[in-house]
CSV table of C-alpha atoms in Angstrom, one decimal:
chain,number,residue,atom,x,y,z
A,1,UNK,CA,0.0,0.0,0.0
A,2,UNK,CA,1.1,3.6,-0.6
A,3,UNK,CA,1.6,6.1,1.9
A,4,UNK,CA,-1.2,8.6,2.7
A,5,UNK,CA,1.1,11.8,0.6
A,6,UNK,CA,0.8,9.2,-2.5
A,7,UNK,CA,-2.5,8.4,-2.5
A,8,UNK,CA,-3.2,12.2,-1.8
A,9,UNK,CA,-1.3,13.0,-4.9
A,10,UNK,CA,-3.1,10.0,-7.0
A,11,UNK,CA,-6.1,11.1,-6.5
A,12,UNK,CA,-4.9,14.7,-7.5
A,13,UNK,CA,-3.8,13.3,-10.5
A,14,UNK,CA,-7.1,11.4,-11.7
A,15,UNK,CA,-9.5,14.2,-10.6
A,16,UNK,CA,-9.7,18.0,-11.1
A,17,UNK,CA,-11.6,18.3,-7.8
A,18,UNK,CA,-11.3,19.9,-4.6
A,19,UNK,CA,-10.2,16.5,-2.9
A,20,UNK,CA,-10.2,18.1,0.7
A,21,UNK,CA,-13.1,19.8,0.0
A,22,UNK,CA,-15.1,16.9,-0.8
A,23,UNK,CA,-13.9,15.3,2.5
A,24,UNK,CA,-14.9,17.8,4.7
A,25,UNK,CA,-18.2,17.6,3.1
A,26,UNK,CA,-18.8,14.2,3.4
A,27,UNK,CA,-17.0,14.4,7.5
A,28,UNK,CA,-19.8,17.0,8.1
A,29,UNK,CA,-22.9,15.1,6.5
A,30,UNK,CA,-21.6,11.7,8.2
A,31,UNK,CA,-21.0,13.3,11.7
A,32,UNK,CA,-24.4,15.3,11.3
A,33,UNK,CA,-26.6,11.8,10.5
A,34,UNK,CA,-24.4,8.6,11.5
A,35,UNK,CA,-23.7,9.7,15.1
A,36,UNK,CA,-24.9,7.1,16.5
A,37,UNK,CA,-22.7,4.4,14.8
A,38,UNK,CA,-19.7,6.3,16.4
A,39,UNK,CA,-18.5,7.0,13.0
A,40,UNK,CA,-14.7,7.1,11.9
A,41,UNK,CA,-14.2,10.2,10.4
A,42,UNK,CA,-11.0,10.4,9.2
A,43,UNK,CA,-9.0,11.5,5.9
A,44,UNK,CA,-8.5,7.6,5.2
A,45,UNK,CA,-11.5,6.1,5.9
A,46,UNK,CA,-13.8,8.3,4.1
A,47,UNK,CA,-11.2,9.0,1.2
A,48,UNK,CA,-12.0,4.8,0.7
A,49,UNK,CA,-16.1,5.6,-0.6
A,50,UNK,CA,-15.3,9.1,-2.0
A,51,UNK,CA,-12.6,6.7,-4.6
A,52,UNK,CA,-15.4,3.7,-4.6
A,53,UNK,CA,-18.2,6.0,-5.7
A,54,UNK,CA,-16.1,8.5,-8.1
A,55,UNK,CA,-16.1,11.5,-5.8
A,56,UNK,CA,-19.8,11.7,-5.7
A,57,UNK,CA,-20.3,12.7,-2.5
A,58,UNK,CA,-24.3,11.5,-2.1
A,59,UNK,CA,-23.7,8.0,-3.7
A,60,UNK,CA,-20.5,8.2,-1.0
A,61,UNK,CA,-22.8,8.9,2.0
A,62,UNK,CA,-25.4,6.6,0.3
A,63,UNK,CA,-22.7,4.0,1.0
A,64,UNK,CA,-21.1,4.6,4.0
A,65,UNK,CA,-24.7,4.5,5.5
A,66,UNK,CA,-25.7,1.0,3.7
A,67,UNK,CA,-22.5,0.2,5.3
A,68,UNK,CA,-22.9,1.0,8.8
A,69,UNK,CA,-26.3,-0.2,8.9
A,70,UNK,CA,-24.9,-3.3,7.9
A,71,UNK,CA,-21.9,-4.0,9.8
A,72,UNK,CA,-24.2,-3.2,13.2
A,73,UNK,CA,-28.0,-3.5,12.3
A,74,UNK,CA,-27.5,-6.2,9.3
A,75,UNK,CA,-24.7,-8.5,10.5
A,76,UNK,CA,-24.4,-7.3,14.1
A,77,UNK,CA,-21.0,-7.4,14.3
A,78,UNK,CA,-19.6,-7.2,17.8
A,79,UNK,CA,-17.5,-4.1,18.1
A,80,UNK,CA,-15.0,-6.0,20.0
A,81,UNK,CA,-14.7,-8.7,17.6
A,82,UNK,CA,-11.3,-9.6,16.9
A,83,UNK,CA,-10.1,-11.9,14.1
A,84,UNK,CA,-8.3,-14.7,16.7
A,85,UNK,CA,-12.2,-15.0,17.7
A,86,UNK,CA,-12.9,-16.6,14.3
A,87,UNK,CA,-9.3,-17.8,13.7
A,88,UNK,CA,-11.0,-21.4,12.8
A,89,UNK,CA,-12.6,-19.8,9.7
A,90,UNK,CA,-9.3,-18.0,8.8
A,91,UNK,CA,-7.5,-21.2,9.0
A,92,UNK,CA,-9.8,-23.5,6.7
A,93,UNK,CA,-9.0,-21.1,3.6
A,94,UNK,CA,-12.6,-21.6,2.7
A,95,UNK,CA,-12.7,-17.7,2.3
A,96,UNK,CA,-9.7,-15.8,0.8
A,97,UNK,CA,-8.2,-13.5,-0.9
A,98,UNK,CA,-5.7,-14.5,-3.8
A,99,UNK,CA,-2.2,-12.8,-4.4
A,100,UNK,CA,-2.5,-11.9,-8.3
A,101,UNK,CA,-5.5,-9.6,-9.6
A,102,UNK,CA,-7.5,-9.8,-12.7
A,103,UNK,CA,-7.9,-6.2,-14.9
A,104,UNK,CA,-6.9,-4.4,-11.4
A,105,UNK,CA,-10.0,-6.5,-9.1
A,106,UNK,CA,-8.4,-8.3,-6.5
A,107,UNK,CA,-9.8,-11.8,-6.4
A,108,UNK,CA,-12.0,-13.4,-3.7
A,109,UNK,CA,-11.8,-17.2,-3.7
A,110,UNK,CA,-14.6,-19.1,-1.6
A,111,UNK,CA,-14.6,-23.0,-1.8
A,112,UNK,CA,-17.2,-25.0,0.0
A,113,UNK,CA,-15.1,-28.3,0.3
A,114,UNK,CA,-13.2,-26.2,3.0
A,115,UNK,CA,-15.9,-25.1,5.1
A,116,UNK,CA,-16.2,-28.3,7.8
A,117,UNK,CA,-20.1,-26.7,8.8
A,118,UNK,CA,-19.8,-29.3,12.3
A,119,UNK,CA,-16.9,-27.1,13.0
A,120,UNK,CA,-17.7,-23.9,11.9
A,121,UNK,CA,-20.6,-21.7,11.8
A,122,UNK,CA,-21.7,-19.6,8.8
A,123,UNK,CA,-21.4,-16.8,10.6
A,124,UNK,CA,-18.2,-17.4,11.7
A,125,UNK,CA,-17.1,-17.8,7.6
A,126,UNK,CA,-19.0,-14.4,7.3
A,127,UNK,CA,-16.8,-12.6,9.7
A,128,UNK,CA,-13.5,-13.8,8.6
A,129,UNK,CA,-15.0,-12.5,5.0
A,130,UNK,CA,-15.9,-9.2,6.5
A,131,UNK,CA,-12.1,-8.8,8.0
A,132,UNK,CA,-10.3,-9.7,5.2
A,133,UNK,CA,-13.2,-7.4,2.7
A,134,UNK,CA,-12.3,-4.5,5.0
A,135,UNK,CA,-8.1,-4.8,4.9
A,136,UNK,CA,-8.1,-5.1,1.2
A,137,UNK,CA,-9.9,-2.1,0.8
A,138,UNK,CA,-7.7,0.0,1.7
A,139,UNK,CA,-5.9,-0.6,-1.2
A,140,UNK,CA,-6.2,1.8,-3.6
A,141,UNK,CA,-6.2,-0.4,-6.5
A,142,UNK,CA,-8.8,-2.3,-4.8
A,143,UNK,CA,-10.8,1.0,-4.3
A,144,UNK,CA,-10.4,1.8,-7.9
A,145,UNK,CA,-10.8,-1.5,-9.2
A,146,UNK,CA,-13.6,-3.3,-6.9
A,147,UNK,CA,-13.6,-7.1,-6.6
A,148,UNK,CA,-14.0,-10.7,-8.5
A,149,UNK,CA,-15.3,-13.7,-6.3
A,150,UNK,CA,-15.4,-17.3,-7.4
A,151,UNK,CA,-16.9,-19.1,-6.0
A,152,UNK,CA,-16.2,-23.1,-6.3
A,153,UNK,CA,-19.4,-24.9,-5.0
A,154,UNK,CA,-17.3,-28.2,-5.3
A,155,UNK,CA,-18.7,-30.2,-2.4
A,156,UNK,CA,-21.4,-28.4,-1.2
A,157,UNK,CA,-24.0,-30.5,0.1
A,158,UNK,CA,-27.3,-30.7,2.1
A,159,UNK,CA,-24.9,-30.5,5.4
A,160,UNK,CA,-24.3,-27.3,4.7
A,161,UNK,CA,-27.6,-26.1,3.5
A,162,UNK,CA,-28.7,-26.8,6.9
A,163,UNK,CA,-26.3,-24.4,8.8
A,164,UNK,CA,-27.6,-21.6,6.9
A,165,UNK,CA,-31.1,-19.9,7.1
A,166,UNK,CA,-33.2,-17.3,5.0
A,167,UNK,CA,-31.6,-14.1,7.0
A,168,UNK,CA,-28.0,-15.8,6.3
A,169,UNK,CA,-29.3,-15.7,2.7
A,170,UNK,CA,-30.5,-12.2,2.6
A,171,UNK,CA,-27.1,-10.6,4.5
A,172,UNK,CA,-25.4,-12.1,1.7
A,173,UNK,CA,-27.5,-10.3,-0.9
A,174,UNK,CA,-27.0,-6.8,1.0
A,175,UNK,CA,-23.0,-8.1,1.7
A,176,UNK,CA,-23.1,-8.0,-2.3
A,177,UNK,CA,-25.1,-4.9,-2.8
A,178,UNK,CA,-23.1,-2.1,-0.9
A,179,UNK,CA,-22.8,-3.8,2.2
A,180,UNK,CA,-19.4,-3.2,2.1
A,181,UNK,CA,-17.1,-0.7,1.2
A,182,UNK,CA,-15.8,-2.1,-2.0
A,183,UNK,CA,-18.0,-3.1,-5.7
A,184,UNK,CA,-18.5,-6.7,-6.6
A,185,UNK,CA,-17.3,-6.4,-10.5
A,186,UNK,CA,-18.4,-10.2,-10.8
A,187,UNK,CA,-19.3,-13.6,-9.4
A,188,UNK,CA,-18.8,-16.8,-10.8
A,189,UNK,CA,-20.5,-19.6,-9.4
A,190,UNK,CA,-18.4,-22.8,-10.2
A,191,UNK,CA,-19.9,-26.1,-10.1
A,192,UNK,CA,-23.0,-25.8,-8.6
A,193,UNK,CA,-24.9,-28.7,-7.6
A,194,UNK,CA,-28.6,-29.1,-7.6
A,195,UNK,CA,-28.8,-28.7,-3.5
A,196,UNK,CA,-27.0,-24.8,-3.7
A,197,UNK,CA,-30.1,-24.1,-6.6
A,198,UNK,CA,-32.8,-22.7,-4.5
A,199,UNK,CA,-30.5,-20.6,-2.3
A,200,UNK,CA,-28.9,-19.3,-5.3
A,201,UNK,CA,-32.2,-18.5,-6.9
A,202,UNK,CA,-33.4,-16.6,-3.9
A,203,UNK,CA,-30.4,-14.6,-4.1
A,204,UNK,CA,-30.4,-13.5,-7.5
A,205,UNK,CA,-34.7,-12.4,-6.9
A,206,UNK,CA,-33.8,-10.4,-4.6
A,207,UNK,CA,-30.7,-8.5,-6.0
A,208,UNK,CA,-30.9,-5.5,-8.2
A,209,UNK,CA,-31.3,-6.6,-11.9
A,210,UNK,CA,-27.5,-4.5,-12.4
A,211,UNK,CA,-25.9,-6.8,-9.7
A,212,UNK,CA,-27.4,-10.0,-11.4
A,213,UNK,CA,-25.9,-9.3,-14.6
A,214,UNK,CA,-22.8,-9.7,-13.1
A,215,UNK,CA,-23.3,-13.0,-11.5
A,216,UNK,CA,-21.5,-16.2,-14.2
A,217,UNK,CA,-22.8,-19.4,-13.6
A,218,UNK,CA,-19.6,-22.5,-14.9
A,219,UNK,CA,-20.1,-26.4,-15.4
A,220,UNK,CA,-17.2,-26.2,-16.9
A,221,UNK,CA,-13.8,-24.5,-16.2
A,222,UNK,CA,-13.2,-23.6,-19.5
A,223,UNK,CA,-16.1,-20.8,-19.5
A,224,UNK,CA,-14.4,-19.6,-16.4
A,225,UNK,CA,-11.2,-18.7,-18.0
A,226,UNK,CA,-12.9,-16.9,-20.3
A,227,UNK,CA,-13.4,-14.4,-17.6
A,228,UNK,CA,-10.2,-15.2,-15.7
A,229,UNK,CA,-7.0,-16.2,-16.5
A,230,UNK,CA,-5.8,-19.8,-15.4
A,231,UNK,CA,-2.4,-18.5,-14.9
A,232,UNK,CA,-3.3,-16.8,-11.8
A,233,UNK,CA,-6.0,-19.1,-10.5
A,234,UNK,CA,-5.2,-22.4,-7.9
A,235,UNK,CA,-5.7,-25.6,-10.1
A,236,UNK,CA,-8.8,-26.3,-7.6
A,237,UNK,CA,-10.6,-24.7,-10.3
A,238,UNK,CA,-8.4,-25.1,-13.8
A,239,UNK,CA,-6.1,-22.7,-13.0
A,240,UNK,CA,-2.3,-23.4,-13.2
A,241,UNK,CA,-1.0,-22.6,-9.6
A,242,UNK,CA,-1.0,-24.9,-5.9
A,243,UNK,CA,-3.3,-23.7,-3.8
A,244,UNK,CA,-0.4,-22.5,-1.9
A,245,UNK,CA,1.0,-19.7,-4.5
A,246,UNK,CA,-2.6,-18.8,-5.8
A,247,UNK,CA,-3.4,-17.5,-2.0
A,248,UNK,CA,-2.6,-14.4,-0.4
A,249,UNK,CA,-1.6,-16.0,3.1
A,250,UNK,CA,0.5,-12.8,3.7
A,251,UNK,CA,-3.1,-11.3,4.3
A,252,UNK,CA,-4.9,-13.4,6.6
A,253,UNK,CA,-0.9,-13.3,8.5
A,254,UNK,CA,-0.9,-9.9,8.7
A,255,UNK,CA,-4.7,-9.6,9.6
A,256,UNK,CA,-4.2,-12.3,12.2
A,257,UNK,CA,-1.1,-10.9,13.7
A,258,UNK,CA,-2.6,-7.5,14.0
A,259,UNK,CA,-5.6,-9.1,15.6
A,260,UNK,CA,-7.5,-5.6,16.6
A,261,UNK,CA,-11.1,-5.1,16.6
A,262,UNK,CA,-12.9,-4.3,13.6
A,263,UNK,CA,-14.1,-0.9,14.0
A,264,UNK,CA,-10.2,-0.2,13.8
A,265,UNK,CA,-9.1,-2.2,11.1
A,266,UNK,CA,-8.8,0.2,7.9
C-alpha cells in the first residue's frame, strides 16, 4: 500500500476536484446523520467511498450509511470482535483473498469443500469474509478496481444447507449490494450442484437486476477462464497454480497478527 502523501497525490492526478473539500463535506454530513454508529471520520476512511463511488459525495454517503447499517443492524458485528475470535474460519481457507488480480480486481476465492459446517458456523465464515473485505480495501487499487469472487461450489452439500437460514441468505445479498465498502465487479458460481439451486435462486430475486448481470454461472472450467486467466487461478478450479501460490496468506498473516477489533481495522 502507498503512503497517505501518495494516494493524496493520486487522487490529484485522476480528478480536477477539490479532494479536501469533498472530505470535509462528506466528515460533516456523516457526523451530522451517522452519530450514532460512532463513526470514523478520518481523511483515510472516508477518502475509501469518495474513490469507490467517483467522488460523488451522495452515492458516498449513500454508501457509508448502507455500510454501517450493515456491519451493526445487518450482520451485528460485535465491536470487540477480533479476528483470533474466528481464527477457525481464517485457518480453513474456505474464504480468501488470492495474491494476483484480474484487470486491477483483486480476487475473492470461496470454496465449500473447505468449510467443515460441524466445525464452523456460517457466521463465523461471514466474519473472517468481512475482515479480510475490509483490509483489502484500503488498497487503492482495490478501491479503484472493486472485486471478482469465485466461488467453487465443489462439495457443497445438504450439510451445509442446513447451517444456513433465509436471513444468512439475505445478509449475503446486502453483503453484495453495498454492504461493504468495495463493488462486486463479478461472481462466478463454479460447479454448482442441484442442492445450492434454491438458495442461489433466492439470491439472484432479490438482488438488483445491475448486480445479477454480473453473476456467471460454470459447469465447466473452461467458461471460467474466459473471464479469468488460469495463470493466476489455484488448479482447484483449472487454474495453473498450488493452492499455496494462488493465496494471499501474507493477508490473513498480517490480519491475524494484527488481531485488533474491527471498527479499527482500515
Amino acid at each position: 500500500m502507498c503512503c497517505k502523501s501518495e494516494i493524496l497525490e493520486a487522487d490529484f492526478e485522476c480528478t480536477n476536484l477539490n479532494l479536501q473539500a469533498l472530505v470535509e463535506t462528506l466528515r460533516k454530513k456523516v457526523l451530522d446523520s451517522l452519530f450514532n454508529y460512532e463513526p470514523r471520520t478520518d481523511d483515510d476512511f472516508l477518502l475509501k467511498f469518495l474513490r469507490v463511488r467517483n467522488y460523488n459525495i451522495e452515492k458516498a454517503f449513500k454508501n457509508l450509511e448502507k455500510y454501517y447499517w450493515n456491519i451493526f443492524n445487518n450482520l451485528k458485528l460485535p465491536k470487540n470482535l477480533v479476528p483470533s475470535d474466528v481464527f477457525a474460519a481464517f485457518n480453513s481457507g474456505a474464504a480468501t483473498f488470492l495474491r494476483q488480480r484480474c484487470l486491477g480486481r483483486r480476487i475473492l476465492m470461496l470454496q465449500a469443500k473447505l468449510w467443515d459446517p460441524k466445525q464452523i458456523s456460517f457466521k463465523e465464515m461471514q466474519h473472517s469474509l468481512i475482515f479480510q473485505a475490509e483490509y483489502v480495501s484500503t488498497e487503492l487499487m482495490t478501491q479503484e478496481n472493486g472485486v471478482i469472487a469465485i466461488c467453487d461450489m465443489t462439495g457443497f452439500s445438504i450439510s451445509h444447507v442446513y447451517k444456513i437460514n433465509l436471513m444468512d441468505i439475505k445478509r449475503v445479498a446486502i453483503l453484495c449490494q453495498g454492504g461493504l465498502v468495495t463493488k462486486l465487479g463479478e461472481a462466478h458460481i463454479v460447479n454448482p450442484p442441484l442442492v445450492l439451486w434454491p438458495l442461489l435462486n433466492f439470491i439472484l430475486r432479490i438482488i438488483s437486476e445491475k448486480l445479477r448481470n454480473r453473476f456467471r454461472i460454470h459447469y465447466s472450467l473452461n467458461t471460467l477462464h474466459e473471464y479469468v486467466d488460469p495463470s493466476i487461478l489455484p488448479k482447484c478450479v483449472g487454474g495453473e497454480l498450488e493452492h499455496i501460490d494462488a493465496v494471499d496468506t501474507n493477508l490473513v498473516q498480517h490480519i491475524l497478527e494484527k488481531d485488533i477489533p474491527f471498527k479499527g481495522m482500515s
